[in-house]
Amino acid sequence: MNKGFANPQQTWDKRFEDDDYIFGTEPNVWLAGHAGLLKPGMHVLAVADGEGRNSVWMAQRGLQVDAFDITPVGVDKARKLAADAGVTVNYSVSSVEEWPWKVGEYDAVVAIFIQFADPATRATLFKQMKSALKPDGLILLQGYTPKQLEYKTGGPPLLDHLYTEELLREAFGDMDFAELRLYEDVLQEGSQHSGQSALVGMVARKTFGCHFR
Ligand SMILES: C[S@@+](CC[C@H](N)C(=O)[O-])C[C@H]1O[C@@H](n2cnc3c(N)ncnc32)[C@H](O)[C@@H]1O
């Protein structure tokens, strides 16, 4: 099984080393389309937030945002983006493996293009994301589907890192799906996500009776 980069921090430090924001400074389009779910005052976690486009946008909307990413270079750029926007985000440098996952802490966990995770890492990560939610909390997740391997316009060229409907239905089957939509769109999110893309967007709600640990 291909597990992705041998040294992900070094790889992403290098990718983010220039001043430009390689995924852009505007929020992910799918996430922005769900602005109505993200209410001022909500406590949210942005997983693997990169250069900060999504965390800054949520903070601008009045949410209380925690965000982390493995790359200190990317997190520095995110801090700059937040400072330039005049908002506060609680940033940390951490891998998903080392992040001190809290239980029952967040109104929403936002995971946009976190497909660095191989199946084993992903299984643990998805459990931790669910467990981090308060009752009624939301997971908002965007990723690529296997068809993206034909387009090559972003995302890892690794089939087992991509999301099928079946995979997400199984991983989040203990939640209520408000949306699970496979679709295609032309992305223009910086230089790295650019062109015709095969996507999935998922909004899942933690129901009151659910116990994820
Ligand atoms: C495709 S980028 C998406 C960034 C951001 N979510 C966005 O939409 O702009 C993937 C991100 O995952 C981060 N990453 C890779 N491996 C990681 C790991 N093991 N733990 C935490 N972050 C990781 C990278 O540094 C990068 O910022």
JSON list of C-alpha atoms and ligand atoms in Angstrom, two decimals:
[
{"chain": "A", "resi": 1, "resn": "MET", "atom": "CA", "xyz": [0.00, 0.00, 0.00]},
{"chain": "A", "resi": 2, "resn": "ASN", "atom": "CA", "xyz": [1.31, 3.45, -0.93]},
{"chain": "A", "resi": 3, "resn": "LYS", "atom": "CA", "xyz": [1.28, 5.52, 2.25]},
{"chain": "A", "resi": 4, "resn": "GLY", "atom": "CA", "xyz": [2.02, 8.91, 0.71]},
{"chain": "A", "resi": 5, "resn": "PHE", "atom": "CA", "xyz": [5.03, 11.09, 1.44]},
{"chain": "A", "resi": 6, "resn": "ALA", "atom": "CA", "xyz": [8.01, 9.69, 3.38]},
{"chain": "A", "resi": 7, "resn": "ASN", "atom": "CA", "xyz": [8.40, 13.03, 5.16]},
{"chain": "A", "resi": 8, "resn": "PRO", "atom": "CA", "xyz": [5.11, 14.95, 4.90]},
{"chain": "A", "resi": 9, "resn": "GLN", "atom": "CA", "xyz": [6.26, 17.94, 6.93]},
{"chain": "A", "resi": 10, "resn": "GLN", "atom": "CA", "xyz": [9.29, 18.51, 4.73]},
{"chain": "A", "resi": 11, "resn": "THR", "atom": "CA", "xyz": [7.25, 18.02, 1.57]},
{"chain": "A", "resi": 12, "resn": "TRP", "atom": "CA", "xyz": [4.57, 20.51, 2.60]},
{"chain": "A", "resi": 13, "resn": "ASP", "atom": "CA", "xyz": [7.10, 23.01, 3.99]},
{"chain": "A", "resi": 14, "resn": "LYS", "atom": "CA", "xyz": [8.69, 23.02, 0.55]},
{"chain": "A", "resi": 15, "resn": "ARG", "atom": "CA", "xyz": [5.35, 23.32, -1.26]},
{"chain": "A", "resi": 16, "resn": "PHE", "atom": "CA", "xyz": [4.39, 26.30, 0.88]},
{"chain": "A", "resi": 17, "resn": "GLU", "atom": "CA", "xyz": [7.80, 28.01, 0.87]},
{"chain": "A", "resi": 18, "resn": "ASP", "atom": "CA", "xyz": [6.93, 30.79, -1.61]},
{"chain": "A", "resi": 19, "resn": "ASP", "atom": "CA", "xyz": [4.90, 33.84, -0.65]},
{"chain": "A", "resi": 20, "resn": "ASP", "atom": "CA", "xyz": [1.93, 32.99, -2.83]},
{"chain": "A", "resi": 21, "resn": "TYR", "atom": "CA", "xyz": [-0.93, 30.96, -1.39]},
{"chain": "A", "resi": 22, "resn": "ILE", "atom": "CA", "xyz": [-0.99, 27.79, -3.45]},
{"chain": "A", "resi": 23, "resn": "PHE", "atom": "CA", "xyz": [-4.65, 26.99, -2.66]},
{"chain": "A", "resi": 24, "resn": "GLY", "atom": "CA", "xyz": [-5.58, 30.66, -2.78]},
{"chain": "A", "resi": 25, "resn": "THR", "atom": "CA", "xyz": [-6.73, 32.94, 0.00]},
{"chain": "A", "resi": 26, "resn": "GLU", "atom": "CA", "xyz": [-10.45, 32.54, -0.64]},
{"chain": "A", "resi": 27, "resn": "PRO", "atom": "CA", "xyz": [-12.28, 29.78, 1.23]},
{"chain": "A", "resi": 28, "resn": "ASN", "atom": "CA", "xyz": [-12.96, 26.45, -0.41]},
{"chain": "A", "resi": 29, "resn": "VAL", "atom": "CA", "xyz": [-16.03, 26.97, -2.62]},
{"chain": "A", "resi": 30, "resn": "TRP", "atom": "CA", "xyz": [-17.96, 24.00, -1.25]},
{"chain": "A", "resi": 31, "resn": "LEU", "atom": "CA", "xyz": [-17.35, 25.14, 2.35]},
{"chain": "A", "resi": 32, "resn": "ALA", "atom": "CA", "xyz": [-18.38, 28.71, 1.54]},
{"chain": "A", "resi": 33, "resn": "GLY", "atom": "CA", "xyz": [-21.57, 27.30, 0.05]},
{"chain": "A", "resi": 34, "resn": "HIS", "atom": "CA", "xyz": [-22.40, 25.94, 3.50]},
{"chain": "A", "resi": 35, "resn": "ALA", "atom": "CA", "xyz": [-21.94, 29.24, 5.31]},
{"chain": "A", "resi": 36, "resn": "GLY", "atom": "CA", "xyz": [-25.46, 28.99, 6.69]},
{"chain": "A", "resi": 37, "resn": "LEU", "atom": "CA", "xyz": [-24.45, 26.02, 8.86]},
{"chain": "A", "resi": 38, "resn": "LEU", "atom": "CA", "xyz": [-21.56, 27.92, 10.45]},
{"chain": "A", "resi": 39, "resn": "LYS", "atom": "CA", "xyz": [-23.02, 30.37, 12.93]},
{"chain": "A", "resi": 40, "resn": "PRO", "atom": "CA", "xyz": [-21.17, 33.12, 14.81]},
{"chain": "A", "resi": 41, "resn": "GLY", "atom": "CA", "xyz": [-19.90, 31.89, 18.17]},
{"chain": "A", "resi": 42, "resn": "MET", "atom": "CA", "xyz": [-19.60, 28.26, 17.13]},
{"chain": "A", "resi": 43, "resn": "HIS", "atom": "CA", "xyz": [-16.39, 26.55, 18.24]},
{"chain": "A", "resi": 44, "resn": "VAL", "atom": "CA", "xyz": [-14.86, 24.87, 15.20]},
{"chain": "A", "resi": 45, "resn": "LEU", "atom": "CA", "xyz": [-11.76, 22.87, 14.39]},
{"chain": "A", "resi": 46, "resn": "ALA", "atom": "CA", "xyz": [-10.08, 23.15, 10.98]},
{"chain": "A", "resi": 47, "resn": "VAL", "atom": "CA", "xyz": [-8.09, 19.94, 10.41]},
{"chain": "A", "resi": 48, "resn": "ALA", "atom": "CA", "xyz": [-4.92, 20.25, 8.27]},
{"chain": "A", "resi": 49, "resn": "ASP", "atom": "CA", "xyz": [-5.82, 23.84, 7.51]},
{"chain": "A", "resi": 50, "resn": "GLY", "atom": "CA", "xyz": [-2.73, 24.55, 5.37]},
{"chain": "A", "resi": 51, "resn": "GLU", "atom": "CA", "xyz": [-2.18, 28.23, 4.62]},
{"chain": "A", "resi": 52, "resn": "GLY", "atom": "CA", "xyz": [-5.33, 29.28, 6.47]},
{"chain": "A", "resi": 53, "resn": "ARG", "atom": "CA", "xyz": [-7.86, 30.18, 3.80]},
{"chain": "A", "resi": 54, "resn": "ASN", "atom": "CA", "xyz": [-10.70, 28.30, 5.50]},
{"chain": "A", "resi": 55, "resn": "SER", "atom": "CA", "xyz": [-9.88, 29.11, 9.13]},
{"chain": "A", "resi": 56, "resn": "VAL", "atom": "CA", "xyz": [-9.56, 32.83, 8.36]},
{"chain": "A", "resi": 57, "resn": "TRP", "atom": "CA", "xyz": [-12.87, 32.86, 6.49]},
{"chain": "A", "resi": 58, "resn": "MET", "atom": "CA", "xyz": [-14.63, 31.17, 9.43]},
{"chain": "A", "resi": 59, "resn": "ALA", "atom": "CA", "xyz": [-13.06, 33.60, 11.92]},
{"chain": "A", "resi": 60, "resn": "GLN", "atom": "CA", "xyz": [-14.23, 36.48, 9.73]},
{"chain": "A", "resi": 61, "resn": "ARG", "atom": "CA", "xyz": [-17.73, 35.08, 10.09]},
{"chain": "A", "resi": 62, "resn": "GLY", "atom": "CA", "xyz": [-17.51, 35.29, 13.87]},
{"chain": "A", "resi": 63, "resn": "LEU", "atom": "CA", "xyz": [-16.68, 31.67, 14.70]},
{"chain": "A", "resi": 64, "resn": "GLN", "atom": "CA", "xyz": [-14.17, 30.66, 17.37]},
{"chain": "A", "resi": 65, "resn": "VAL", "atom": "CA", "xyz": [-11.63, 28.72, 15.32]},
{"chain": "A", "resi": 66, "resn": "ASP", "atom": "CA", "xyz": [-8.92, 26.25, 16.30]},
{"chain": "A", "resi": 67, "resn": "ALA", "atom": "CA", "xyz": [-6.76, 25.11, 13.39]},
{"chain": "A", "resi": 68, "resn": "PHE", "atom": "CA", "xyz": [-3.68, 22.96, 12.95]},
{"chain": "A", "resi": 69, "resn": "ASP", "atom": "CA", "xyz": [-1.42, 21.65, 10.24]},
{"chain": "A", "resi": 70, "resn": "ILE", "atom": "CA", "xyz": [1.78, 19.64, 10.09]},
{"chain": "A", "resi": 71, "resn": "THR", "atom": "CA", "xyz": [3.81, 22.37, 8.38]},
{"chain": "A", "resi": 72, "resn": "PRO", "atom": "CA", "xyz": [5.20, 25.33, 10.36]},
{"chain": "A", "resi": 73, "resn": "VAL", "atom": "CA", "xyz": [5.76, 27.15, 7.05]},
{"chain": "A", "resi": 74, "resn": "GLY", "atom": "CA", "xyz": [2.08, 26.84, 6.14]},
{"chain": "A", "resi": 75, "resn": "VAL", "atom": "CA", "xyz": [0.92, 27.78, 9.64]},
{"chain": "A", "resi": 76, "resn": "ASP", "atom": "CA", "xyz": [3.12, 30.92, 9.56]},
{"chain": "A", "resi": 77, "resn": "LYS", "atom": "CA", "xyz": [1.39, 31.93, 6.32]},
{"chain": "A", "resi": 78, "resn": "ALA", "atom": "CA", "xyz": [-2.00, 31.22, 7.91]},
{"chain": "A", "resi": 79, "resn": "ARG", "atom": "CA", "xyz": [-1.07, 33.44, 10.86]},
{"chain": "A", "resi": 80, "resn": "LYS", "atom": "CA", "xyz": [-0.15, 36.21, 8.42]},
{"chain": "A", "resi": 81, "resn": "LEU", "atom": "CA", "xyz": [-3.42, 35.79, 6.52]},
{"chain": "A", "resi": 82, "resn": "ALA", "atom": "CA", "xyz": [-5.36, 36.05, 9.80]},
{"chain": "A", "resi": 83, "resn": "ALA", "atom": "CA", "xyz": [-3.37, 39.11, 10.92]},
{"chain": "A", "resi": 84, "resn": "ASP", "atom": "CA", "xyz": [-3.94, 40.82, 7.56]},
{"chain": "A", "resi": 85, "resn": "ALA", "atom": "CA", "xyz": [-7.66, 40.08, 7.87]},
{"chain": "A", "resi": 86, "resn": "GLY", "atom": "CA", "xyz": [-7.69, 41.38, 11.46]},
{"chain": "A", "resi": 87, "resn": "VAL", "atom": "CA", "xyz": [-9.06, 38.15, 12.93]},
{"chain": "A", "resi": 88, "resn": "THR", "atom": "CA", "xyz": [-7.93, 35.73, 15.61]},
{"chain": "A", "resi": 89, "resn": "VAL", "atom": "CA", "xyz": [-7.48, 32.02, 14.98]},
{"chain": "A", "resi": 90, "resn": "ASN", "atom": "CA", "xyz": [-5.96, 29.64, 17.50]},
{"chain": "A", "resi": 91, "resn": "TYR", "atom": "CA", "xyz": [-3.28, 28.04, 15.30]},
{"chain": "A", "resi": 92, "resn": "SER", "atom": "CA", "xyz": [-1.05, 25.08, 16.16]},
{"chain": "A", "resi": 93, "resn": "VAL", "atom": "CA", "xyz": [1.62, 23.15, 14.32]},
{"chain": "A", "resi": 94, "resn": "SER", "atom": "CA", "xyz": [0.76, 19.48, 14.65]},
{"chain": "A", "resi": 95, "resn": "SER", "atom": "CA", "xyz": [0.23, 16.34, 12.66]},
{"chain": "A", "resi": 96, "resn": "VAL", "atom": "CA", "xyz": [-3.13, 14.62, 12.92]},
{"chain": "A", "resi": 97, "resn": "GLU", "atom": "CA", "xyz": [-1.32, 11.81, 14.69]},
{"chain": "A", "resi": 98, "resn": "GLU", "atom": "CA", "xyz": [0.07, 14.11, 17.41]},
{"chain": "A", "resi": 99, "resn": "TRP", "atom": "CA", "xyz": [-2.85, 16.51, 17.76]},
{"chain": "A", "resi": 100, "resn": "PRO", "atom": "CA", "xyz": [-4.27, 16.34, 21.32]},
{"chain": "A", "resi": 101, "resn": "TRP", "atom": "CA", "xyz": [-7.78, 15.41, 20.23]},
{"chain": "A", "resi": 102, "resn": "LYS", "atom": "CA", "xyz": [-10.42, 16.59, 22.67]},
{"chain": "A", "resi": 103, "resn": "VAL", "atom": "CA", "xyz": [-13.70, 14.81, 23.23]},
{"chain": "A", "resi": 104, "resn": "GLY", "atom": "CA", "xyz": [-17.06, 16.60, 22.88]},
{"chain": "A", "resi": 105, "resn": "GLU", "atom": "CA", "xyz": [-15.44, 19.99, 22.27]},
{"chain": "A", "resi": 106, "resn": "TYR", "atom": "CA", "xyz": [-16.53, 21.30, 18.88]},
{"chain": "A", "resi": 107, "resn": "ASP", "atom": "CA", "xyz": [-19.74, 22.43, 17.21]},
{"chain": "A", "resi": 108, "resn": "ALA", "atom": "CA", "xyz": [-18.13, 21.58, 13.88]},
{"chain": "A", "resi": 109, "resn": "VAL", "atom": "CA", "xyz": [-15.03, 19.88, 12.52]},
{"chain": "A", "resi": 110, "resn": "VAL", "atom": "CA", "xyz": [-14.02, 21.10, 9.07]},
{"chain": "A", "resi": 111, "resn": "ALA", "atom": "CA", "xyz": [-11.89, 18.81, 6.92]},
{"chain": "A", "resi": 112, "resn": "ILE", "atom": "CA", "xyz": [-11.17, 20.15, 3.46]},
{"chain": "A", "resi": 113, "resn": "PHE", "atom": "CA", "xyz": [-8.89, 18.08, 1.23]},
{"chain": "A", "resi": 114, "resn": "ILE", "atom": "CA", "xyz": [-7.20, 16.04, 3.94]},
{"chain": "A", "resi": 115, "resn": "GLN", "atom": "CA", "xyz": [-6.45, 13.13, 1.63]},
{"chain": "A", "resi": 116, "resn": "PHE", "atom": "CA", "xyz": [-2.86, 12.78, 2.76]},
{"chain": "A", "resi": 117, "resn": "ALA", "atom": "CA", "xyz": [-4.30, 10.11, 5.09]},
{"chain": "A", "resi": 118, "resn": "ASP", "atom": "CA", "xyz": [-3.86, 6.48, 4.05]},
{"chain": "A", "resi": 119, "resn": "PRO", "atom": "CA", "xyz": [-6.64, 4.05, 5.03]},
{"chain": "A", "resi": 120, "resn": "ALA", "atom": "CA", "xyz": [-5.22, 3.22, 8.47]},
{"chain": "A", "resi": 121, "resn": "THR", "atom": "CA", "xyz": [-4.53, 6.86, 9.39]},
{"chain": "A", "resi": 122, "resn": "ARG", "atom": "CA", "xyz": [-7.88, 7.87, 7.98]},
{"chain": "A", "resi": 123, "resn": "ALA", "atom": "CA", "xyz": [-9.81, 5.32, 10.06]},
{"chain": "A", "resi": 124, "resn": "THR", "atom": "CA", "xyz": [-8.29, 6.67, 13.28]},
{"chain": "A", "resi": 125, "resn": "LEU", "atom": "CA", "xyz": [-8.62, 10.27, 12.14]},
{"chain": "A", "resi": 126, "resn": "PHE", "atom": "CA", "xyz": [-12.31, 9.99, 11.25]},
{"chain": "A", "resi": 127, "resn": "LYS", "atom": "CA", "xyz": [-13.03, 8.43, 14.67]},
{"chain": "A", "resi": 128, "resn": "GLN", "atom": "CA", "xyz": [-11.17, 11.27, 16.39]},
{"chain": "A", "resi": 129, "resn": "MET", "atom": "CA", "xyz": [-13.02, 13.88, 14.36]},
{"chain": "A", "resi": 130, "resn": "LYS", "atom": "CA", "xyz": [-16.38, 12.37, 15.36]},
{"chain": "A", "resi": 131, "resn": "SER", "atom": "CA", "xyz": [-15.40, 12.04, 18.98]},
{"chain": "A", "resi": 132, "resn": "ALA", "atom": "CA", "xyz": [-14.28, 15.71, 19.06]},
{"chain": "A", "resi": 133, "resn": "LEU", "atom": "CA", "xyz": [-17.84, 16.85, 18.30]},
{"chain": "A", "resi": 134, "resn": "LYS", "atom": "CA", "xyz": [-20.43, 17.98, 20.78]},
{"chain": "A", "resi": 135, "resn": "PRO", "atom": "CA", "xyz": [-23.82, 16.30, 20.47]},
{"chain": "A", "resi": 136, "resn": "ASP", "atom": "CA", "xyz": [-25.50, 17.73, 17.38]},
{"chain": "A", "resi": 137, "resn": "GLY", "atom": "CA", "xyz": [-22.09, 18.79, 16.05]},
{"chain": "A", "resi": 138, "resn": "LEU", "atom": "CA", "xyz": [-21.27, 18.71, 12.36]},
{"chain": "A", "resi": 139, "resn": "ILE", "atom": "CA", "xyz": [-18.52, 17.31, 10.21]},
{"chain": "A", "resi": 140, "resn": "LEU", "atom": "CA", "xyz": [-18.04, 19.23, 6.98]},
{"chain": "A", "resi": 141, "resn": "LEU", "atom": "CA", "xyz": [-15.77, 17.33, 4.63]},
{"chain": "A", "resi": 142, "resn": "GLN", "atom": "CA", "xyz": [-14.70, 17.88, 1.05]},
{"chain": "A", "resi": 143, "resn": "GLY", "atom": "CA", "xyz": [-12.48, 15.58, -0.95]},
{"chain": "A", "resi": 144, "resn": "TYR", "atom": "CA", "xyz": [-11.84, 13.97, -4.29]},
{"chain": "A", "resi": 145, "resn": "THR", "atom": "CA", "xyz": [-13.40, 10.77, -5.59]},
{"chain": "A", "resi": 146, "resn": "PRO", "atom": "CA", "xyz": [-11.49, 8.09, -7.56]},
{"chain": "A", "resi": 147, "resn": "LYS", "atom": "CA", "xyz": [-12.60, 9.66, -10.86]},
{"chain": "A", "resi": 148, "resn": "GLN", "atom": "CA", "xyz": [-10.18, 12.49, -10.01]},
{"chain": "A", "resi": 149, "resn": "LEU", "atom": "CA", "xyz": [-7.36, 10.14, -11.08]},
{"chain": "A", "resi": 150, "resn": "GLU", "atom": "CA", "xyz": [-8.50, 10.81, -14.67]},
{"chain": "A", "resi": 151, "resn": "TYR", "atom": "CA", "xyz": [-8.47, 14.59, -14.28]},
{"chain": "A", "resi": 152, "resn": "LYS", "atom": "CA", "xyz": [-5.19, 15.01, -12.36]},
{"chain": "A", "resi": 153, "resn": "THR", "atom": "CA", "xyz": [-6.16, 18.56, -11.40]},
{"chain": "A", "resi": 154, "resn": "GLY", "atom": "CA", "xyz": [-5.36, 18.21, -7.69]},
{"chain": "A", "resi": 155, "resn": "GLY", "atom": "CA", "xyz": [-5.18, 15.72, -4.87]},
{"chain": "A", "resi": 156, "resn": "PRO", "atom": "CA", "xyz": [-2.98, 12.67, -4.37]},
{"chain": "A", "resi": 157, "resn": "PRO", "atom": "CA", "xyz": [-2.61, 10.17, -7.23]},
{"chain": "A", "resi": 158, "resn": "LEU", "atom": "CA", "xyz": [-3.39, 7.40, -4.75]},
{"chain": "A", "resi": 159, "resn": "LEU", "atom": "CA", "xyz": [-6.62, 5.47, -5.18]},
{"chain": "A", "resi": 160, "resn": "ASP", "atom": "CA", "xyz": [-6.86, 4.33, -1.57]},
{"chain": "A", "resi": 161, "resn": "HIS", "atom": "CA", "xyz": [-6.64, 7.94, -0.31]},
{"chain": "A", "resi": 162, "resn": "LEU", "atom": "CA", "xyz": [-9.70, 9.01, -2.32]},
{"chain": "A", "resi": 163, "resn": "TYR", "atom": "CA", "xyz": [-13.30, 8.87, -1.07]},
{"chain": "A", "resi": 164, "resn": "THR", "atom": "CA", "xyz": [-16.11, 6.76, -2.44]},
{"chain": "A", "resi": 165, "resn": "GLU", "atom": "CA", "xyz": [-19.70, 7.13, -1.29]},
{"chain": "A", "resi": 166, "resn": "GLU", "atom": "CA", "xyz": [-19.49, 3.66, 0.24]},
{"chain": "A", "resi": 167, "resn": "LEU", "atom": "CA", "xyz": [-16.36, 4.52, 2.21]},
{"chain": "A", "resi": 168, "resn": "LEU", "atom": "CA", "xyz": [-17.95, 7.66, 3.69]},
{"chain": "A", "resi": 169, "resn": "ARG", "atom": "CA", "xyz": [-21.28, 5.94, 4.38]},
{"chain": "A", "resi": 170, "resn": "GLU", "atom": "CA", "xyz": [-19.45, 3.29, 6.34]},
{"chain": "A", "resi": 171, "resn": "ALA", "atom": "CA", "xyz": [-17.08, 5.63, 8.19]},
{"chain": "A", "resi": 172, "resn": "PHE", "atom": "CA", "xyz": [-19.83, 8.07, 9.19]},
{"chain": "A", "resi": 173, "resn": "GLY", "atom": "CA", "xyz": [-22.75, 5.62, 9.26]},
{"chain": "A", "resi": 174, "resn": "ASP", "atom": "CA", "xyz": [-23.25, 6.32, 12.98]},
{"chain": "A", "resi": 175, "resn": "MET", "atom": "CA", "xyz": [-24.11, 9.94, 12.14]},
{"chain": "A", "resi": 176, "resn": "ASP", "atom": "CA", "xyz": [-26.99, 11.57, 10.27]},
{"chain": "A", "resi": 177, "resn": "PHE", "atom": "CA", "xyz": [-26.09, 12.59, 6.74]},
{"chain": "A", "resi": 178, "resn": "ALA", "atom": "CA", "xyz": [-27.40, 16.03, 5.91]},
{"chain": "A", "resi": 179, "resn": "GLU", "atom": "CA", "xyz": [-25.51, 15.83, 2.61]},
{"chain": "A", "resi": 180, "resn": "LEU", "atom": "CA", "xyz": [-23.42, 13.26, 0.82]},
{"chain": "A", "resi": 181, "resn": "ARG", "atom": "CA", "xyz": [-22.99, 14.46, -2.72]},
{"chain": "A", "resi": 182, "resn": "LEU", "atom": "CA", "xyz": [-20.65, 13.25, -5.43]},
{"chain": "A", "resi": 183, "resn": "TYR", "atom": "CA", "xyz": [-20.35, 15.80, -8.19]},
{"chain": "A", "resi": 184, "resn": "GLU", "atom": "CA", "xyz": [-18.05, 17.45, -10.68]},
{"chain": "A", "resi": 185, "resn": "ASP", "atom": "CA", "xyz": [-17.01, 21.05, -10.88]},
{"chain": "A", "resi": 186, "resn": "VAL", "atom": "CA", "xyz": [-14.27, 23.25, -12.25]},
{"chain": "A", "resi": 187, "resn": "LEU", "atom": "CA", "xyz": [-12.11, 24.32, -9.33]},
{"chain": "A", "resi": 188, "resn": "GLN", "atom": "CA", "xyz": [-10.00, 27.45, -9.33]},
{"chain": "A", "resi": 189, "resn": "GLU", "atom": "CA", "xyz": [-8.44, 27.26, -5.89]},
{"chain": "A", "resi": 190, "resn": "GLY", "atom": "CA", "xyz": [-4.91, 28.54, -6.34]},
{"chain": "A", "resi": 191, "resn": "SER", "atom": "CA", "xyz": [-2.42, 26.77, -8.58]},
{"chain": "A", "resi": 192, "resn": "GLN", "atom": "CA", "xyz": [-2.89, 23.35, -6.98]},
{"chain": "A", "resi": 193, "resn": "HIS", "atom": "CA", "xyz": [-6.63, 22.75, -7.31]},
{"chain": "A", "resi": 194, "resn": "SER", "atom": "CA", "xyz": [-7.33, 23.95, -10.80]},
{"chain": "A", "resi": 195, "resn": "GLY", "atom": "CA", "xyz": [-9.60, 22.51, -13.48]},
{"chain": "A", "resi": 196, "resn": "GLN", "atom": "CA", "xyz": [-12.29, 19.89, -13.91]},
{"chain": "A", "resi": 197, "resn": "SER", "atom": "CA", "xyz": [-12.54, 17.93, -10.66]},
{"chain": "A", "resi": 198, "resn": "ALA", "atom": "CA", "xyz": [-14.39, 14.91, -9.29]},
{"chain": "A", "resi": 199, "resn": "LEU", "atom": "CA", "xyz": [-15.54, 15.86, -5.82]},
{"chain": "A", "resi": 200, "resn": "VAL", "atom": "CA", "xyz": [-17.52, 14.78, -2.81]},
{"chain": "A", "resi": 201, "resn": "GLY", "atom": "CA", "xyz": [-19.04, 17.03, -0.18]},
{"chain": "A", "resi": 202, "resn": "MET", "atom": "CA", "xyz": [-20.34, 15.62, 3.08]},
{"chain": "A", "resi": 203, "resn": "VAL", "atom": "CA", "xyz": [-22.19, 17.18, 6.00]},
{"chain": "A", "resi": 204, "resn": "ALA", "atom": "CA", "xyz": [-22.86, 14.72, 8.81]},
{"chain": "A", "resi": 205, "resn": "ARG", "atom": "CA", "xyz": [-24.45, 15.47, 12.18]},
{"chain": "A", "resi": 206, "resn": "LYS", "atom": "CA", "xyz": [-23.66, 13.72, 15.45]},
{"chain": "A", "resi": 207, "resn": "THR", "atom": "CA", "xyz": [-26.92, 12.56, 16.88]},
{"chain": "A", "resi": 208, "resn": "PHE", "atom": "CA", "xyz": [-27.59, 12.77, 20.60]},
{"chain": "A", "resi": 209, "resn": "GLY", "atom": "CA", "xyz": [-27.50, 9.05, 21.25]},
{"chain": "A", "resi": 210, "resn": "CYS", "atom": "CA", "xyz": [-24.14, 8.48, 19.54]},
{"chain": "A", "resi": 211, "resn": "HIS", "atom": "CA", "xyz": [-21.03, 7.41, 21.41]},
{"chain": "A", "resi": 212, "resn": "PHE", "atom": "CA", "xyz": [-17.91, 7.32, 19.33]},
{"chain": "A", "resi": 213, "resn": "ARG", "atom": "CA", "xyz": [-15.38, 6.17, 21.88]},
{"chain": "B", "resi": 1, "resn": "LIG", "atom": "C1", "xyz": [-4.38, 19.66, 0.07]},
{"chain": "B", "resi": 1, "resn": "LIG", "atom": "S1", "xyz": [-3.75, 20.55, 1.46]},
{"chain": "B", "resi": 1, "resn": "LIG", "atom": "C2", "xyz": [-5.26, 21.27, 2.09]},
{"chain": "B", "resi": 1, "resn": "LIG", "atom": "C3", "xyz": [-5.05, 22.41, 3.02]},
{"chain": "B", "resi": 1, "resn": "LIG", "atom": "C4", "xyz": [-6.33, 23.10, 3.49]},
{"chain": "B", "resi": 1, "resn": "LIG", "atom": "N1", "xyz": [-7.21, 22.18, 4.17]},
{"chain": "B", "resi": 1, "resn": "LIG", "atom": "C5", "xyz": [-7.03, 23.79, 2.36]},
{"chain": "B", "resi": 1, "resn": "LIG", "atom": "O1", "xyz": [-8.10, 23.32, 1.95]},
{"chain": "B", "resi": 1, "resn": "LIG", "atom": "O2", "xyz": [-6.53, 24.81, 1.89]},
{"chain": "B", "resi": 1, "resn": "LIG", "atom": "C6", "xyz": [-3.40, 19.25, 2.62]},
{"chain": "B", "resi": 1, "resn": "LIG", "atom": "C7", "xyz": [-2.81, 19.75, 3.92]},
{"chain": "B", "resi": 1, "resn": "LIG", "atom": "O3", "xyz": [-2.58, 18.63, 4.77]},
{"chain": "B", "resi": 1, "resn": "LIG", "atom": "C8", "xyz": [-1.42, 18.90, 5.53]},
{"chain": "B", "resi": 1, "resn": "LIG", "atom": "N2", "xyz": [-0.91, 17.62, 6.06]},
{"chain": "B", "resi": 1, "resn": "LIG", "atom": "C9", "xyz": [-0.29, 16.63, 5.39]},
{"chain": "B", "resi": 1, "resn": "LIG", "atom": "N3", "xyz": [-0.03, 15.58, 6.20]},
{"chain": "B", "resi": 1, "resn": "LIG", "atom": "C10", "xyz": [-0.50, 15.94, 7.42]},
{"chain": "B", "resi": 1, "resn": "LIG", "atom": "C11", "xyz": [-0.55, 15.30, 8.69]},
{"chain": "B", "resi": 1, "resn": "LIG", "atom": "N4", "xyz": [-0.07, 14.05, 8.85]},
{"chain": "B", "resi": 1, "resn": "LIG", "atom": "N5", "xyz": [-1.09, 15.94, 9.73]},
{"chain": "B", "resi": 1, "resn": "LIG", "atom": "C12", "xyz": [-1.59, 17.21, 9.57]},
{"chain": "B", "resi": 1, "resn": "LIG", "atom": "N6", "xyz": [-1.57, 17.87, 8.41]},
{"chain": "B", "resi": 1, "resn": "LIG", "atom": "C13", "xyz": [-1.06, 17.24, 7.33]},
{"chain": "B", "resi": 1, "resn": "LIG", "atom": "C14", "xyz": [-0.50, 19.61, 4.58]},
{"chain": "B", "resi": 1, "resn": "LIG", "atom": "O4", "xyz": [0.50, 20.33, 5.22]},
{"chain": "B", "resi": 1, "resn": "LIG", "atom": "C15", "xyz": [-1.49, 20.47, 3.80]},
{"chain": "B", "resi": 1, "resn": "LIG", "atom": "O5", "xyz": [-1.62, 21.74, 4.39]}
]
